[in-house]
Short mmCIF file of C-alpha atoms in Angstrom, two decimals:
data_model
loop_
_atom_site.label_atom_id
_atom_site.label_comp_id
_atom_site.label_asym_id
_atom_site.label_seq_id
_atom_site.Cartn_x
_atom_site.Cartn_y
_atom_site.Cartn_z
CA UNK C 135 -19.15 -67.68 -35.21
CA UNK C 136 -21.01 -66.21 -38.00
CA UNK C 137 -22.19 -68.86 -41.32
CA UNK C 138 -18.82 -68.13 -43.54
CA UNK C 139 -16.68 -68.76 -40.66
CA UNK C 140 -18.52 -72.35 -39.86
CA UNK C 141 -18.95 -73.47 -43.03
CA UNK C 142 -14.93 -72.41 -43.87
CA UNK C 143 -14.12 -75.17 -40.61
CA UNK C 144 -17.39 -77.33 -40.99
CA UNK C 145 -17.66 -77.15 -44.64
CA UNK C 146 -17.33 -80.87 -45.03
CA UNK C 147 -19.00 -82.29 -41.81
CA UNK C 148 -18.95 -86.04 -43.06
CA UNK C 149 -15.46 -86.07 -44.04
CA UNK C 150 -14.46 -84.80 -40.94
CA UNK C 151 -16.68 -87.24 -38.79
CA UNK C 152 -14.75 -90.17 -40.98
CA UNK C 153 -11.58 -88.94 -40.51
CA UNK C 154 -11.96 -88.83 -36.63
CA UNK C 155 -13.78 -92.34 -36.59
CA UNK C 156 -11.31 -93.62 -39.04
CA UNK C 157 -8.50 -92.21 -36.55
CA UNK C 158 -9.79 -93.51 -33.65
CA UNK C 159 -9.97 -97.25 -35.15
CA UNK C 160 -6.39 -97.19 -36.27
CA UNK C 161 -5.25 -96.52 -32.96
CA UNK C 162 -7.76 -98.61 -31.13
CA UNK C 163 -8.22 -96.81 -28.42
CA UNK C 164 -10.91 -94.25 -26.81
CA UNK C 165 -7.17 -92.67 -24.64
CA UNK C 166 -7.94 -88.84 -24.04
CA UNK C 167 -4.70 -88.00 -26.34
CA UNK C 168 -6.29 -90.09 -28.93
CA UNK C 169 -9.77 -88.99 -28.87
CA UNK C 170 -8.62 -85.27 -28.66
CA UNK C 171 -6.26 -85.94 -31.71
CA UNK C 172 -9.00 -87.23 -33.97
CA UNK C 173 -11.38 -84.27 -33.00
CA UNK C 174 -7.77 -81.92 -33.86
CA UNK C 175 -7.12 -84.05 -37.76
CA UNK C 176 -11.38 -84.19 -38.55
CA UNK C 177 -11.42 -80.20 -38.12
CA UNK C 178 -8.02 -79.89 -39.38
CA UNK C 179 -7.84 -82.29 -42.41
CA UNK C 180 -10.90 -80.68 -44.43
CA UNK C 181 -9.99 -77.18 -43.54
CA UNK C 182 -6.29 -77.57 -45.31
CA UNK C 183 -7.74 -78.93 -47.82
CA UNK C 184 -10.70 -76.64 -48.49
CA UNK C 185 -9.65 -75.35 -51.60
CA UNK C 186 -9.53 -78.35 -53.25
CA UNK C 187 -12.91 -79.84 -52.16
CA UNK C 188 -15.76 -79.65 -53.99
CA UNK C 189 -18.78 -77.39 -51.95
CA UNK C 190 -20.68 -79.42 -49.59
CA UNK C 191 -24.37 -80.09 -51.22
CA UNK C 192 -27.24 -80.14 -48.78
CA UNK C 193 -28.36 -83.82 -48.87
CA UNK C 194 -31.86 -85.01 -47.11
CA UNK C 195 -30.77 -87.96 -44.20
CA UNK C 196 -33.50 -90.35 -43.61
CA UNK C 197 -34.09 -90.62 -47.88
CA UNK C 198 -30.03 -91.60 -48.05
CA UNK C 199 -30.81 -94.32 -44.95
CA UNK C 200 -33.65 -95.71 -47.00
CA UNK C 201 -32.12 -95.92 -50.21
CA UNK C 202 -28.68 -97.38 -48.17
CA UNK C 203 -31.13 -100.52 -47.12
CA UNK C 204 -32.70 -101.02 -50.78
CA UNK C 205 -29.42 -101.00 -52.20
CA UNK C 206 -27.42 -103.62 -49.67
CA UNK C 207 -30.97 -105.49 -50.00
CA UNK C 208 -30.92 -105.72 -54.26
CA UNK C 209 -26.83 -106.48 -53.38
CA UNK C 210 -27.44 -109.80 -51.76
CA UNK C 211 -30.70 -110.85 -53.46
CA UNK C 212 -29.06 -110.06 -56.70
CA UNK C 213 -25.82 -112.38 -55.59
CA UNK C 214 -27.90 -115.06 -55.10
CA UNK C 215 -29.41 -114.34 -58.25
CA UNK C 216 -26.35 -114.07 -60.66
CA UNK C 217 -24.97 -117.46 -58.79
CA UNK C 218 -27.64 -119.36 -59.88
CA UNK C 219 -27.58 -118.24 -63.51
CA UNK C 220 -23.94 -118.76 -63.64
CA UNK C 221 -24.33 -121.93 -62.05
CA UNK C 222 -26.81 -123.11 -64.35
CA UNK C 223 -26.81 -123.04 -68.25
CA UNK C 224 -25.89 -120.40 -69.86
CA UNK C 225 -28.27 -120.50 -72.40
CA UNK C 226 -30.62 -119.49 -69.69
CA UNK C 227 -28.83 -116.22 -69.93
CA UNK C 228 -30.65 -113.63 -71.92
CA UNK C 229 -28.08 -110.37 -72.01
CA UNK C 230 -29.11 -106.67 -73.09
CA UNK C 231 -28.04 -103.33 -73.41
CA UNK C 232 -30.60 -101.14 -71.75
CA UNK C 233 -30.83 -97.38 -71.87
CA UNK C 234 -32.13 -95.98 -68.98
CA UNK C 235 -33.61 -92.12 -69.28
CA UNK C 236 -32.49 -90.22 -66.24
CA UNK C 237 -34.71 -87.66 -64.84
CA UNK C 238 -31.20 -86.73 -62.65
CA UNK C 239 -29.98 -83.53 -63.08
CA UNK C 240 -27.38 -83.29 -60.45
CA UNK C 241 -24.03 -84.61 -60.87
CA UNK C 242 -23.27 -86.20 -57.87
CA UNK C 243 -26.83 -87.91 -58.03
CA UNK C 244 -26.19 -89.52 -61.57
CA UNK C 245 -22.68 -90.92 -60.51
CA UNK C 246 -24.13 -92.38 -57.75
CA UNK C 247 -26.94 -93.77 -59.41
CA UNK C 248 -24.07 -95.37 -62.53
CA UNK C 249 -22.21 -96.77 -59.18
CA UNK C 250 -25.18 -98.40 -57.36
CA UNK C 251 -25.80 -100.17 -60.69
CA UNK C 252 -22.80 -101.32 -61.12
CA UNK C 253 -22.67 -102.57 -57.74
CA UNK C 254 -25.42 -104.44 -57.84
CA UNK C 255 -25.10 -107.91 -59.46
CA UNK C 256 -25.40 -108.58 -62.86
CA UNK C 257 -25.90 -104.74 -64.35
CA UNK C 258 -23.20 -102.81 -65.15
CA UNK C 259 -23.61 -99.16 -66.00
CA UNK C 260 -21.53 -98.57 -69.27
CA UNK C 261 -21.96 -95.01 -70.26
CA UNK C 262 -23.72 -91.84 -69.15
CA UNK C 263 -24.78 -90.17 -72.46
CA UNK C 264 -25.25 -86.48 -71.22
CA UNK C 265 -26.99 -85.08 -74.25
CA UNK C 266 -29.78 -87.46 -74.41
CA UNK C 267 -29.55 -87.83 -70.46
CA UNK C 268 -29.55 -91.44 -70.21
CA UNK C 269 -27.14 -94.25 -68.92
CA UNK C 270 -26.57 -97.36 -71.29
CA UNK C 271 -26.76 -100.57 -68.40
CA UNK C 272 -25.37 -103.94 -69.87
CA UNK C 273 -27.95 -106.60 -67.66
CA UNK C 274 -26.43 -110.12 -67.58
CA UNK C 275 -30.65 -111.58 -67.41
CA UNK C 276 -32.97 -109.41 -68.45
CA UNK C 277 -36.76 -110.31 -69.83
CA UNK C 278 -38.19 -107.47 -69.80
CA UNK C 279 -36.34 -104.61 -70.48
CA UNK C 280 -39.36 -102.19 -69.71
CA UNK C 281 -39.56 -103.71 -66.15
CA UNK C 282 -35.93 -103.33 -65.58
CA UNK C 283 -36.05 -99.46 -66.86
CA UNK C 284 -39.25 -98.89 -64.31
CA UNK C 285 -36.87 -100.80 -61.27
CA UNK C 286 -34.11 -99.11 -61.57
CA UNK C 287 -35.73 -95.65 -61.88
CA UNK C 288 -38.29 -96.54 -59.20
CA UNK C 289 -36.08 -98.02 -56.33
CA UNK C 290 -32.65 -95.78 -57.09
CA UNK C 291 -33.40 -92.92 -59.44
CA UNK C 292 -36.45 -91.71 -57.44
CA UNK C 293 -34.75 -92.05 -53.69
CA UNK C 294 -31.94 -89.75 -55.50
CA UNK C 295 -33.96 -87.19 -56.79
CA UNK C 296 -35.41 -86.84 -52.86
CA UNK C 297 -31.93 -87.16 -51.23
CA UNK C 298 -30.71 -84.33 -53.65
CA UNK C 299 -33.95 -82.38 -53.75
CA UNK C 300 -33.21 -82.03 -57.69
CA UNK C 301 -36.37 -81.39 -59.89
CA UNK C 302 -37.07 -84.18 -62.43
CA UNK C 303 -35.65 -83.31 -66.12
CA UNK C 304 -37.01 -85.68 -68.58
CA UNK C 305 -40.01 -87.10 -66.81
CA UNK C 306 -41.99 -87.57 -70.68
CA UNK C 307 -38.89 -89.64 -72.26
CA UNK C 308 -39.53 -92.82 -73.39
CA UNK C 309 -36.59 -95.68 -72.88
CA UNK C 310 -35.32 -97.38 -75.72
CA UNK C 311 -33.68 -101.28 -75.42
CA UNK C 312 -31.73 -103.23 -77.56
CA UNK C 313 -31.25 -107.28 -76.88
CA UNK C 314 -28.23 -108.95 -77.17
CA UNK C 315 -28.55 -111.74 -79.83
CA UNK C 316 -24.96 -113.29 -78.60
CA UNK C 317 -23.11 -113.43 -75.49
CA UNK C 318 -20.20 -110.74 -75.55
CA UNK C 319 -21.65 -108.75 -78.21
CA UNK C 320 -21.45 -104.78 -77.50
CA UNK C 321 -24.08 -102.19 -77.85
#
């Protein structure tokens, strides 16, 4: 089997490998027919659909593991976080609009990045400006806006560029911050 030919039937290995797993645990059981059947839909499945799949990107494994663990880490220490300051009084709360520069280039790598801030509690990634490559992040508490900018691009932005392998873009930009005067108000 020469490259074209694997790549046309293992062109998306992960979705395959979830479709069979995801098979298997609907009919919750490791039966011959069954386990032959998911093997049949994961190399079936992607190869119907082929056409309408983006191309698989090369993506770096033990990078995506790390940043997997920093990101369900920041998810429960930032829970804790946003129940005490809702909790408490809201005029503890200091809100602001944050504009993060990206040094992302890929496009997969920059939606994930707007995703795992808006998972994480209290940020919420509001708009990905491409011209000026930068992502506008609402923060429900933020101090220090220059702290936040170096966090995010440190523990998320940087594990991206490695899992993508993308050269940084706009590593001389500066970020620019605006505070929030009121609760609710917009950018």
């Amino acid at each position: 089997m020469n490259k074209t030919e694997k790549s046309r039937w293992f062109g998306h290995p992960w979705l395959s490998i979830i479709l069979a797993v995801s098979w298997l645990l609907l009919q919750h059981t490791l039966a011959p027919f069954h386990l032959i059947s998911a093997v049949l839909i994961g190399l079936a499945v992607p190869r119907l659909l082929h056409g309408f799949l983006p191309i698989s990107e090369p993506m770096r494994l033990l990078p995506a593991v790390r940043l997997l663990g920093v990101v369900l880490w920041d998810i429960v220490v930032s829970n804790i976080t946003v129940a005490r300051l809702v909790l408490g009084p809201i005029s503890r709360l200091q809100p602001a609009w944050i504009t993060v520069p990206l040094a992302l280039s890929h496009p997969t790598a920059i939606s994930l990045l707007a995703s795992i801030i808006t998972t994480t509690p209290g940020t919420v990634s509001c708009t990905i400006d491409e011209k000026s490559c930068s992502i506008l992040v609402h923060a429900l508490n933020c101090t220090d806006p220059a702290q936040m900018v170096a966090d995010i691009q440190t523990r998320y932005e940087r594990p991206l560029l490695a899992i993508f392998e993308c050269p940084p873009q706009n590593t001389g930009k500066t970020y620019n911050t605006k505070q929030t005067a009121k609760k609710g108000e917009g950018p």
